[in-house]
Amino acid sequence: MAEVKKSKTYHFHSEWEEDYFFVYSNSKSICLICNASVALPKKGNLERHFKTVYKSYDTNFPAKSPLRARKVQELKSQLATQQSVFTRPNSKTSSRVLAKRKKPFMDGEIVKEAFLEAADVLFADFKNRKEIVSAIQDMQLSRNSVTRRCEGMAEDVEQQLRNDIDACECFSLQFDKSTDVVDVAQLCVFIRMVFDGLNVKEELLTILPLKGHTRGTDIFQVFMEFVNKSQLPLFKLVSITTDGAPSMVGRTAGFIGLCKQCESFPDFLNYHCIIHQQGLCGKILNMKDVMDVANKIACSVRARSLQRRLFREQLEETGAEHTDLLLHTDVRRSTLFQVGRALALASRFSEAYSGRPWSAPAPVCSSGPFSMDSSLAHPEGRGGAEGVLRALGGGLGLGWGGQLAGRVQGLGRHGPHKVIVALHHRALPPLDDLRVKE
């Protein structure tokens, strides 16, 4: 059986713009003079079209002359103007909705068909019904059109992020490695930029696939390829936060260790994920007396479906912020955060909460490093160790917040992980000594 020859791939060359007055736009070779398109970007096809139809151009505009170069630029600007006229705003907005809802690009034709069907009913009594239907029919929502619109929006977003990185004073990076549905490891890189006036902006920088191993050397190699390709200014880097995996935090072969050994990186601070830090804080701090009662209340409400339904109805009628209580869990979202819900609904449990010896320290569980909603929005935290300690002690105006911050004076610049070390080595007084005595 004869072997099937592979189809040859043709590429457009930039010098053909001045040689044959052609440009490559939207996967097509377009003549700048008559706007005709050629099927394949082959030199023979372009040369045949130019010398057959426009013989006089070689005489009027000599090759390699400044006059010919100016003529090419003039025709290119005219073509760009013509293409911008046909790019309608309604096509961009519709394409943006499809991309936002993660719909296939071919669904644009279905949207257009639905518009036309609805127009016959909605605008039946309108005097300008024909103009409205004609405008809907002119919407460019084919698969290729929606693809080009989404590509243009993606390029614009990428350019805005690049401009922000160039304009910022410094930035920090956060790395999170997870696996998608086809078991390919994906490395998500987030960037937080600080501008003049301490304005902060956080964006998703990139997603890098790790198709082979996920060792520290592999992660470092993939990230450095992205840095070289995007020309990321590493001299502005001040800190890196990781998910705490051994391949990320290893001193020698880990990602952080390799970054510190690389000359392209400046001196930077490195942290474990702040969510893991909060988990350590929750295990070190003795909150058993608070957690036991809060768990009993939540379990008693949710033990019977009738009680839970009545409880939720009562919360909805009173306009409470939370509409339900969550059960105990010992995973990444610390259960101590759920105590905040119980405190917010304290008026519903007045008998259980009144006269308890832990009524003052209880807000510690729902403030500071245990406020998970704010921590997820700001993964690296704010204020360093001193800010964390003041937040711990400031729940109900407790007087020991400043005292704790003073005991670890000088640790603020090292971040919240120093607070955990201080707690672990009992550099701070136990929680029992910090309660407000009646």
Short mmCIF file of C-alpha atoms in Angstrom, two decimals:
data_model
loop_
_atom_site.label_atom_id
_atom_site.label_comp_id
_atom_site.label_asym_id
_atom_site.label_seq_id
_atom_site.Cartn_x
_atom_site.Cartn_y
_atom_site.Cartn_z
CA MET A 1 0.00 0.00 0.00
CA ALA A 2 1.39 3.38 -1.01
CA GLU A 3 2.36 5.75 1.75
CA VAL A 4 0.29 8.91 2.12
CA LYS A 5 2.42 12.02 1.77
CA LYS A 6 2.17 14.56 4.53
CA SER A 7 0.63 17.87 3.53
CA LYS A 8 3.18 20.66 3.35
CA THR A 9 2.77 23.67 5.61
CA TYR A 10 3.34 27.10 4.09
CA HIS A 11 4.33 30.14 6.12
CA PHE A 12 3.97 33.79 5.21
CA HIS A 13 7.20 35.81 5.12
CA SER A 14 7.26 39.46 6.15
CA GLU A 15 9.36 40.54 3.16
CA TRP A 16 6.47 39.64 0.86
CA GLU A 17 4.63 42.74 2.09
CA GLU A 18 6.87 45.05 0.06
CA ASP A 19 7.65 42.54 -2.69
CA TYR A 20 4.05 41.64 -3.63
CA PHE A 21 1.83 44.02 -1.55
CA PHE A 22 0.34 41.21 0.53
CA VAL A 23 -0.26 40.91 4.29
CA TYR A 24 -1.20 37.94 6.44
CA SER A 25 -4.38 38.60 8.44
CA ASN A 26 -6.78 36.16 10.12
CA SER A 27 -5.01 33.11 8.61
CA LYS A 28 -5.33 34.54 5.09
CA SER A 29 -2.99 36.26 2.62
CA ILE A 30 -4.77 39.49 1.63
CA CYS A 31 -3.78 41.80 -1.21
CA LEU A 32 -3.33 45.37 0.01
CA ILE A 33 -4.45 46.83 -3.31
CA CYS A 34 -7.69 44.95 -4.08
CA ASN A 35 -8.27 43.09 -0.77
CA ALA A 36 -8.38 39.77 -2.59
CA SER A 37 -7.36 36.69 -0.61
CA VAL A 38 -5.14 33.84 -1.77
CA ALA A 39 -5.84 30.28 -0.67
CA LEU A 40 -2.28 29.31 0.28
CA PRO A 41 0.52 31.65 1.35
CA LYS A 42 2.86 30.38 -1.37
CA LYS A 43 5.37 32.69 -2.98
CA GLY A 44 4.29 31.60 -6.45
CA ASN A 45 0.62 32.41 -5.81
CA LEU A 46 1.37 35.89 -4.48
CA GLU A 47 3.87 36.66 -7.24
CA ARG A 48 1.46 35.50 -9.96
CA HIS A 49 -1.36 37.68 -8.64
CA PHE A 50 0.85 40.77 -8.31
CA LYS A 51 2.58 40.55 -11.69
CA THR A 52 -0.60 39.62 -13.54
CA VAL A 53 -2.92 42.31 -12.17
CA TYR A 54 -0.56 45.11 -11.07
CA LYS A 55 2.37 45.22 -13.50
CA SER A 56 2.69 49.00 -13.29
CA TYR A 57 3.45 49.00 -9.55
CA ASP A 58 7.02 47.83 -10.14
CA THR A 59 7.57 50.89 -12.32
CA ASN A 60 5.70 53.47 -10.23
CA PHE A 61 7.05 52.14 -6.94
CA PRO A 62 10.53 50.65 -7.46
CA ALA A 63 11.49 47.69 -5.32
CA LYS A 64 13.40 48.37 -2.07
CA SER A 65 12.73 52.10 -2.37
CA PRO A 66 11.39 54.40 0.39
CA LEU A 67 8.48 55.32 -1.89
CA ARG A 68 7.37 51.70 -2.04
CA ALA A 69 7.70 51.28 1.72
CA ARG A 70 5.51 54.35 2.36
CA LYS A 71 2.91 53.04 -0.08
CA VAL A 72 2.79 49.69 1.73
CA GLN A 73 2.30 51.40 5.11
CA GLU A 74 -0.47 53.57 3.67
CA LEU A 75 -2.33 50.57 2.26
CA LYS A 76 -1.91 48.64 5.53
CA SER A 77 -3.45 51.50 7.52
CA GLN A 78 -6.38 51.65 5.10
CA LEU A 79 -6.96 47.91 5.47
CA ALA A 80 -6.91 48.18 9.27
CA THR A 81 -9.49 50.98 9.11
CA GLN A 82 -11.76 48.91 6.88
CA GLN A 83 -11.54 45.89 9.17
CA SER A 84 -12.34 47.99 12.24
CA VAL A 85 -15.54 49.21 10.59
CA PHE A 86 -16.80 45.64 10.21
CA THR A 87 -15.98 44.78 13.82
CA ARG A 88 -19.26 45.59 15.53
CA PRO A 89 -19.49 46.20 19.30
CA ASN A 90 -22.47 43.85 19.64
CA SER A 91 -20.35 41.02 18.27
CA LYS A 92 -17.70 41.65 20.93
CA THR A 93 -20.21 41.79 23.78
CA SER A 94 -21.91 38.58 22.66
CA SER A 95 -18.54 36.84 22.31
CA ARG A 96 -17.60 38.03 25.79
CA VAL A 97 -20.74 36.45 27.25
CA LEU A 98 -20.00 33.13 25.52
CA ALA A 99 -16.43 33.14 26.82
CA LYS A 100 -17.54 34.13 30.31
CA ARG A 101 -20.04 31.25 30.43
CA LYS A 102 -17.45 28.82 28.98
CA LYS A 103 -19.63 28.00 25.99
CA PRO A 104 -18.36 26.66 22.64
CA PHE A 105 -17.64 29.31 20.03
CA MET A 106 -20.12 27.73 17.63
CA ASP A 107 -22.94 28.64 20.04
CA GLY A 108 -22.78 32.18 18.66
CA GLU A 109 -24.88 31.06 15.70
CA ILE A 110 -27.47 29.64 18.10
CA VAL A 111 -27.57 32.97 19.96
CA LYS A 112 -28.13 34.80 16.69
CA GLU A 113 -30.91 32.39 15.70
CA ALA A 114 -32.58 32.89 19.09
CA PHE A 115 -32.37 36.67 18.61
CA LEU A 116 -34.12 36.43 15.25
CA GLU A 117 -36.86 34.16 16.59
CA ALA A 118 -37.51 36.45 19.55
CA ALA A 119 -37.46 39.59 17.38
CA ASP A 120 -40.50 38.42 15.42
CA VAL A 121 -42.53 38.38 18.63
CA LEU A 122 -40.99 41.21 20.66
CA PHE A 123 -40.88 43.80 17.88
CA ALA A 124 -43.98 42.81 15.92
CA ASP A 125 -45.69 46.17 16.64
CA PHE A 126 -42.58 48.34 16.23
CA LYS A 127 -42.42 50.68 13.25
CA ASN A 128 -38.69 50.06 12.81
CA ARG A 129 -39.04 46.29 13.07
CA LYS A 130 -37.26 45.71 9.77
CA GLU A 131 -34.27 47.80 10.86
CA ILE A 132 -34.01 45.85 14.13
CA VAL A 133 -34.18 42.48 12.39
CA SER A 134 -31.65 43.65 9.82
CA ALA A 135 -29.25 44.74 12.58
CA ILE A 136 -29.57 41.32 14.24
CA GLN A 137 -28.89 39.59 10.93
CA ASP A 138 -25.73 41.66 10.50
CA MET A 139 -24.29 40.42 13.81
CA GLN A 140 -21.07 38.51 13.18
CA LEU A 141 -21.41 35.50 15.46
CA SER A 142 -20.01 32.69 13.36
CA ARG A 143 -17.54 30.29 14.92
CA ASN A 144 -14.52 31.97 13.33
CA SER A 145 -15.75 35.46 14.25
CA VAL A 146 -16.29 34.54 17.90
CA THR A 147 -12.85 32.89 17.95
CA ARG A 148 -11.19 36.06 16.68
CA ARG A 149 -13.07 38.23 19.18
CA CYS A 150 -12.03 36.00 22.11
CA GLU A 151 -8.43 35.96 20.93
CA GLY A 152 -8.47 39.75 20.75
CA MET A 153 -9.89 40.05 24.26
CA ALA A 154 -7.30 37.59 25.59
CA GLU A 155 -4.47 39.58 24.01
CA ASP A 156 -5.87 42.79 25.50
CA VAL A 157 -6.05 41.29 29.01
CA GLU A 158 -2.51 39.96 28.66
CA GLN A 159 -1.26 43.37 27.55
CA GLN A 160 -2.96 45.08 30.52
CA LEU A 161 -1.28 42.64 32.92
CA ARG A 162 2.08 43.24 31.26
CA ASN A 163 1.63 47.00 31.63
CA ASP A 164 0.76 46.60 35.32
CA ILE A 165 3.86 44.50 35.95
CA ASP A 166 6.05 47.12 34.27
CA ALA A 167 4.43 49.94 36.25
CA CYS A 168 4.41 48.33 39.71
CA GLU A 169 7.07 49.03 42.32
CA CYS A 170 7.36 45.41 43.47
CA PHE A 171 5.40 42.17 43.40
CA SER A 172 5.08 38.83 45.15
CA LEU A 173 4.24 35.43 43.69
CA GLN A 174 2.09 32.58 44.94
CA PHE A 175 2.31 29.03 43.57
CA ASP A 176 -0.38 26.39 43.85
CA LYS A 177 0.01 22.96 42.23
CA SER A 178 -3.02 20.76 41.55
CA THR A 179 -4.14 18.08 39.10
CA ASP A 180 -6.84 18.45 36.44
CA VAL A 181 -9.39 15.87 35.30
CA VAL A 182 -6.91 14.14 32.94
CA ASP A 183 -4.25 13.77 35.68
CA VAL A 184 -1.99 16.51 34.33
CA ALA A 185 -0.37 18.60 37.05
CA GLN A 186 -1.11 22.31 36.62
CA LEU A 187 0.98 24.98 38.32
CA CYS A 188 -1.08 28.12 38.99
CA VAL A 189 0.97 31.28 39.48
CA PHE A 190 -0.67 34.32 41.09
CA ILE A 191 0.93 37.73 41.27
CA ARG A 192 0.24 40.57 43.71
CA MET A 193 1.56 43.95 42.61
CA VAL A 194 2.11 47.06 44.72
CA PHE A 195 1.95 50.47 43.01
CA ASP A 196 2.61 54.02 44.13
CA GLY A 197 0.47 55.00 47.10
CA LEU A 198 0.46 51.36 48.32
CA ASN A 199 -2.27 50.40 45.87
CA VAL A 200 -2.41 46.61 45.60
CA LYS A 201 -3.66 44.53 42.69
CA GLU A 202 -3.77 40.74 42.43
CA GLU A 203 -4.13 38.73 39.21
CA LEU A 204 -3.67 35.23 37.84
CA LEU A 205 -0.32 35.39 36.09
CA THR A 206 -0.28 32.06 34.26
CA ILE A 207 -1.07 28.34 34.42
CA LEU A 208 1.88 26.09 33.56
CA PRO A 209 1.27 22.39 32.78
CA LEU A 210 3.70 19.85 34.27
CA LYS A 211 3.37 16.94 31.87
CA GLY A 212 6.13 14.78 33.35
CA HIS A 213 7.46 14.67 36.88
CA THR A 214 6.58 17.29 39.48
CA ARG A 215 9.94 17.51 41.20
CA GLY A 216 11.43 20.79 42.29
CA THR A 217 13.77 20.84 39.31
CA ASP A 218 10.86 20.29 36.91
CA ILE A 219 8.82 23.11 38.46
CA PHE A 220 11.81 25.43 38.42
CA GLN A 221 12.60 24.64 34.78
CA VAL A 222 9.03 25.23 33.62
CA PHE A 223 8.79 28.50 35.54
CA MET A 224 12.11 29.80 34.21
CA GLU A 225 10.98 29.06 30.66
CA PHE A 226 7.93 31.21 31.32
CA VAL A 227 10.07 33.97 32.86
CA ASN A 228 12.37 34.08 29.83
CA LYS A 229 9.46 34.01 27.40
CA SER A 230 7.42 36.72 29.15
CA GLN A 231 10.46 38.76 30.28
CA LEU A 232 9.16 38.91 33.85
CA PRO A 233 11.22 41.49 35.83
CA LEU A 234 12.43 39.28 38.66
CA PHE A 235 14.37 42.15 40.25
CA LYS A 236 10.99 43.43 41.57
CA LEU A 237 10.27 40.15 43.38
CA VAL A 238 10.04 40.44 47.19
CA SER A 239 8.39 37.19 48.34
CA ILE A 240 7.16 33.77 47.20
CA THR A 241 4.35 31.78 48.83
CA THR A 242 4.00 28.04 48.11
CA ASP A 243 1.60 25.27 49.07
CA GLY A 244 4.09 23.67 51.46
CA ALA A 245 4.80 20.54 49.38
CA PRO A 246 8.32 19.05 49.73
CA SER A 247 9.01 19.66 46.04
CA MET A 248 8.33 23.35 46.63
CA VAL A 249 10.01 24.09 49.98
CA GLY A 250 13.07 21.83 49.79
CA ARG A 251 16.26 23.68 50.69
CA THR A 252 18.46 21.94 48.12
CA ALA A 253 16.39 20.36 45.35
CA GLY A 254 13.10 22.12 46.08
CA PHE A 255 11.71 24.98 44.05
CA ILE A 256 12.47 27.58 46.72
CA GLY A 257 16.01 26.25 47.17
CA LEU A 258 16.69 26.38 43.43
CA CYS A 259 15.32 29.92 43.23
CA LYS A 260 17.64 31.05 46.03
CA GLN A 261 20.59 29.44 44.25
CA CYS A 262 19.77 31.10 40.91
CA GLU A 263 21.51 34.41 40.27
CA SER A 264 18.48 35.78 38.40
CA PHE A 265 16.49 35.95 41.65
CA PRO A 266 17.05 38.71 44.22
CA ASP A 267 16.94 38.12 47.97
CA PHE A 268 13.31 37.31 48.74
CA LEU A 269 11.16 36.02 51.60
CA ASN A 270 9.43 32.66 51.27
CA TYR A 271 6.31 31.48 53.10
CA HIS A 272 4.19 28.40 53.35
CA CYS A 273 0.57 28.79 52.33
CA ILE A 274 -1.24 31.02 54.84
CA ILE A 275 -4.12 28.52 54.98
CA HIS A 276 -1.73 25.86 56.27
CA GLN A 277 -0.37 28.35 58.79
CA GLN A 278 -3.87 28.91 60.12
CA GLY A 279 -4.30 25.16 60.46
CA LEU A 280 -1.15 25.03 62.59
CA CYS A 281 -2.39 27.93 64.72
CA GLY A 282 -5.67 26.14 65.25
CA LYS A 283 -3.88 23.04 66.50
CA ILE A 284 -1.44 24.90 68.77
CA LEU A 285 -3.88 27.30 70.44
CA ASN A 286 -6.04 25.67 73.10
CA MET A 287 -9.63 26.40 72.04
CA LYS A 288 -11.16 23.13 73.21
CA ASP A 289 -13.56 24.71 75.72
CA VAL A 290 -14.92 27.02 73.02
CA MET A 291 -15.05 24.43 70.28
CA ASP A 292 -16.82 21.77 72.35
CA VAL A 293 -19.81 23.96 73.17
CA ALA A 294 -19.99 25.41 69.66
CA ASN A 295 -19.94 21.92 68.13
CA LYS A 296 -22.64 20.70 70.54
CA ILE A 297 -24.89 23.59 69.56
CA ALA A 298 -24.35 23.04 65.83
CA CYS A 299 -24.85 19.29 66.09
CA SER A 300 -28.01 19.64 68.19
CA VAL A 301 -29.55 21.96 65.61
CA ARG A 302 -28.59 19.78 62.66
CA ALA A 303 -29.31 16.43 64.32
CA ARG A 304 -32.98 16.52 63.30
CA SER A 305 -34.20 17.75 59.94
CA LEU A 306 -37.27 19.46 61.44
CA GLN A 307 -35.16 21.49 63.88
CA ARG A 308 -32.81 22.50 61.10
CA ARG A 309 -35.65 23.63 58.83
CA LEU A 310 -37.28 25.66 61.61
CA PHE A 311 -33.92 27.16 62.54
CA ARG A 312 -33.22 28.24 58.95
CA GLU A 313 -36.70 29.74 58.60
CA GLN A 314 -36.18 31.74 61.77
CA LEU A 315 -32.84 33.08 60.51
CA GLU A 316 -34.37 34.08 57.18
CA GLU A 317 -37.25 35.88 58.91
CA THR A 318 -34.91 37.83 61.18
CA GLY A 319 -32.56 38.74 58.32
CA ALA A 320 -29.49 37.07 59.85
CA GLU A 321 -26.22 37.24 57.95
CA HIS A 322 -25.76 33.44 57.99
CA THR A 323 -28.56 31.07 57.06
CA ASP A 324 -27.21 27.83 58.52
CA LEU A 325 -24.58 26.26 60.81
CA LEU A 326 -21.79 24.06 59.47
CA LEU A 327 -20.61 20.82 61.01
CA HIS A 328 -17.10 20.18 62.33
CA THR A 329 -14.39 19.51 59.75
CA ASP A 330 -10.64 19.19 60.10
CA VAL A 331 -9.54 19.99 56.57
CA ARG A 332 -7.99 23.07 55.01
CA ARG A 333 -10.73 25.48 56.06
CA SER A 334 -10.21 25.64 59.80
CA THR A 335 -13.26 24.80 61.89
CA LEU A 336 -12.45 27.74 64.11
CA PHE A 337 -13.85 29.96 61.38
CA GLN A 338 -17.26 28.40 61.92
CA VAL A 339 -17.27 29.71 65.50
CA GLY A 340 -17.74 33.11 63.93
CA ARG A 341 -21.12 31.98 62.70
CA ALA A 342 -22.11 30.85 66.16
CA LEU A 343 -21.03 34.22 67.58
CA ALA A 344 -22.97 36.05 64.88
CA LEU A 345 -26.03 34.04 65.89
CA ALA A 346 -25.35 34.36 69.62
CA SER A 347 -28.69 36.02 70.23
CA ARG A 348 -30.40 32.78 69.10
CA PHE A 349 -28.48 30.86 71.78
CA SER A 350 -28.67 33.38 74.62
CA GLU A 351 -29.11 30.70 77.27
CA ALA A 352 -26.07 28.72 76.12
CA TYR A 353 -23.80 31.74 75.79
CA SER A 354 -24.73 33.75 78.87
CA GLY A 355 -22.32 33.50 81.80
CA ARG A 356 -19.76 31.34 80.01
CA PRO A 357 -16.15 31.88 81.18
CA TRP A 358 -14.96 31.85 77.56
CA SER A 359 -17.25 34.63 76.37
CA ALA A 360 -14.33 37.03 76.02
CA PRO A 361 -11.69 34.85 74.29
CA ALA A 362 -14.27 33.35 71.93
CA PRO A 363 -13.91 36.11 69.29
CA VAL A 364 -10.28 35.06 68.88
CA CYS A 365 -11.55 32.06 66.92
CA SER A 366 -13.31 34.25 64.38
CA SER A 367 -10.76 37.04 64.00
CA GLY A 368 -7.16 37.49 63.01
CA PRO A 369 -5.63 34.54 61.19
CA PHE A 370 -8.80 32.46 61.55
CA SER A 371 -10.90 34.81 59.44
CA MET A 372 -10.73 32.51 56.45
CA ASP A 373 -12.79 34.59 54.04
CA SER A 374 -10.42 37.54 54.23
CA SER A 375 -7.38 35.24 54.17
CA LEU A 376 -8.51 33.54 51.00
CA ALA A 377 -8.95 36.91 49.36
CA HIS A 378 -5.47 37.97 50.56
CA PRO A 379 -3.41 34.76 50.68
CA GLU A 380 -0.22 36.38 51.97
CA GLY A 381 -1.87 38.27 54.83
CA ARG A 382 -1.18 41.82 55.94
CA GLY A 383 0.72 43.42 58.74
CA GLY A 384 3.16 40.59 59.46
CA ALA A 385 3.43 38.99 62.89
CA GLU A 386 2.48 42.09 64.83
CA GLY A 387 -0.70 42.56 62.81
CA VAL A 388 -1.70 38.94 63.36
CA LEU A 389 -1.21 39.20 67.12
CA ARG A 390 -3.10 42.47 67.37
CA ALA A 391 -5.94 40.90 65.41
CA LEU A 392 -5.91 37.94 67.79
CA GLY A 393 -6.28 40.18 70.80
CA GLY A 394 -8.57 42.79 69.30
CA GLY A 395 -11.77 40.76 68.96
CA LEU A 396 -13.65 42.45 71.81
CA GLY A 397 -11.14 45.07 72.80
CA LEU A 398 -9.00 42.66 74.80
CA GLY A 399 -6.04 44.36 76.42
CA TRP A 400 -3.44 41.71 75.61
CA GLY A 401 -3.16 42.28 71.86
CA GLY A 402 -0.46 44.94 72.17
CA GLN A 403 1.27 42.95 74.92
CA LEU A 404 1.58 39.92 72.64
CA ALA A 405 2.85 42.05 69.79
CA GLY A 406 5.49 43.52 72.07
CA ARG A 407 6.72 40.07 73.10
CA VAL A 408 7.64 39.23 69.52
CA GLN A 409 8.95 42.67 68.63
CA GLY A 410 11.16 42.46 65.58
CA LEU A 411 9.36 39.52 64.00
CA GLY A 412 7.01 41.66 61.93
CA ARG A 413 9.21 41.67 58.88
CA HIS A 414 9.43 37.87 58.83
CA GLY A 415 5.72 37.22 58.32
CA PRO A 416 3.08 35.19 60.22
CA HIS A 417 5.09 31.96 60.21
CA LYS A 418 7.28 33.39 63.01
CA VAL A 419 4.17 33.74 65.13
CA ILE A 420 3.53 30.01 64.82
CA VAL A 421 7.12 29.27 65.82
CA ALA A 422 6.77 31.55 68.83
CA LEU A 423 3.54 29.86 69.85
CA HIS A 424 5.07 26.43 69.38
CA HIS A 425 8.02 27.23 71.68
CA ARG A 426 5.69 28.77 74.29
CA ALA A 427 7.14 32.24 73.87
CA LEU A 428 3.61 33.53 74.46
CA PRO A 429 1.47 32.98 77.55
CA PRO A 430 -1.20 30.27 77.39
CA LEU A 431 -4.70 31.29 76.47
CA ASP A 432 -6.02 30.56 79.97
CA ASP A 433 -3.88 33.40 81.38
CA LEU A 434 -5.20 35.82 78.77
CA ARG A 435 -8.90 35.59 79.60
CA VAL A 436 -10.65 38.62 80.90
CA LYS A 437 -11.42 37.94 84.55
CA GLU A 438 -14.69 39.13 85.94
#
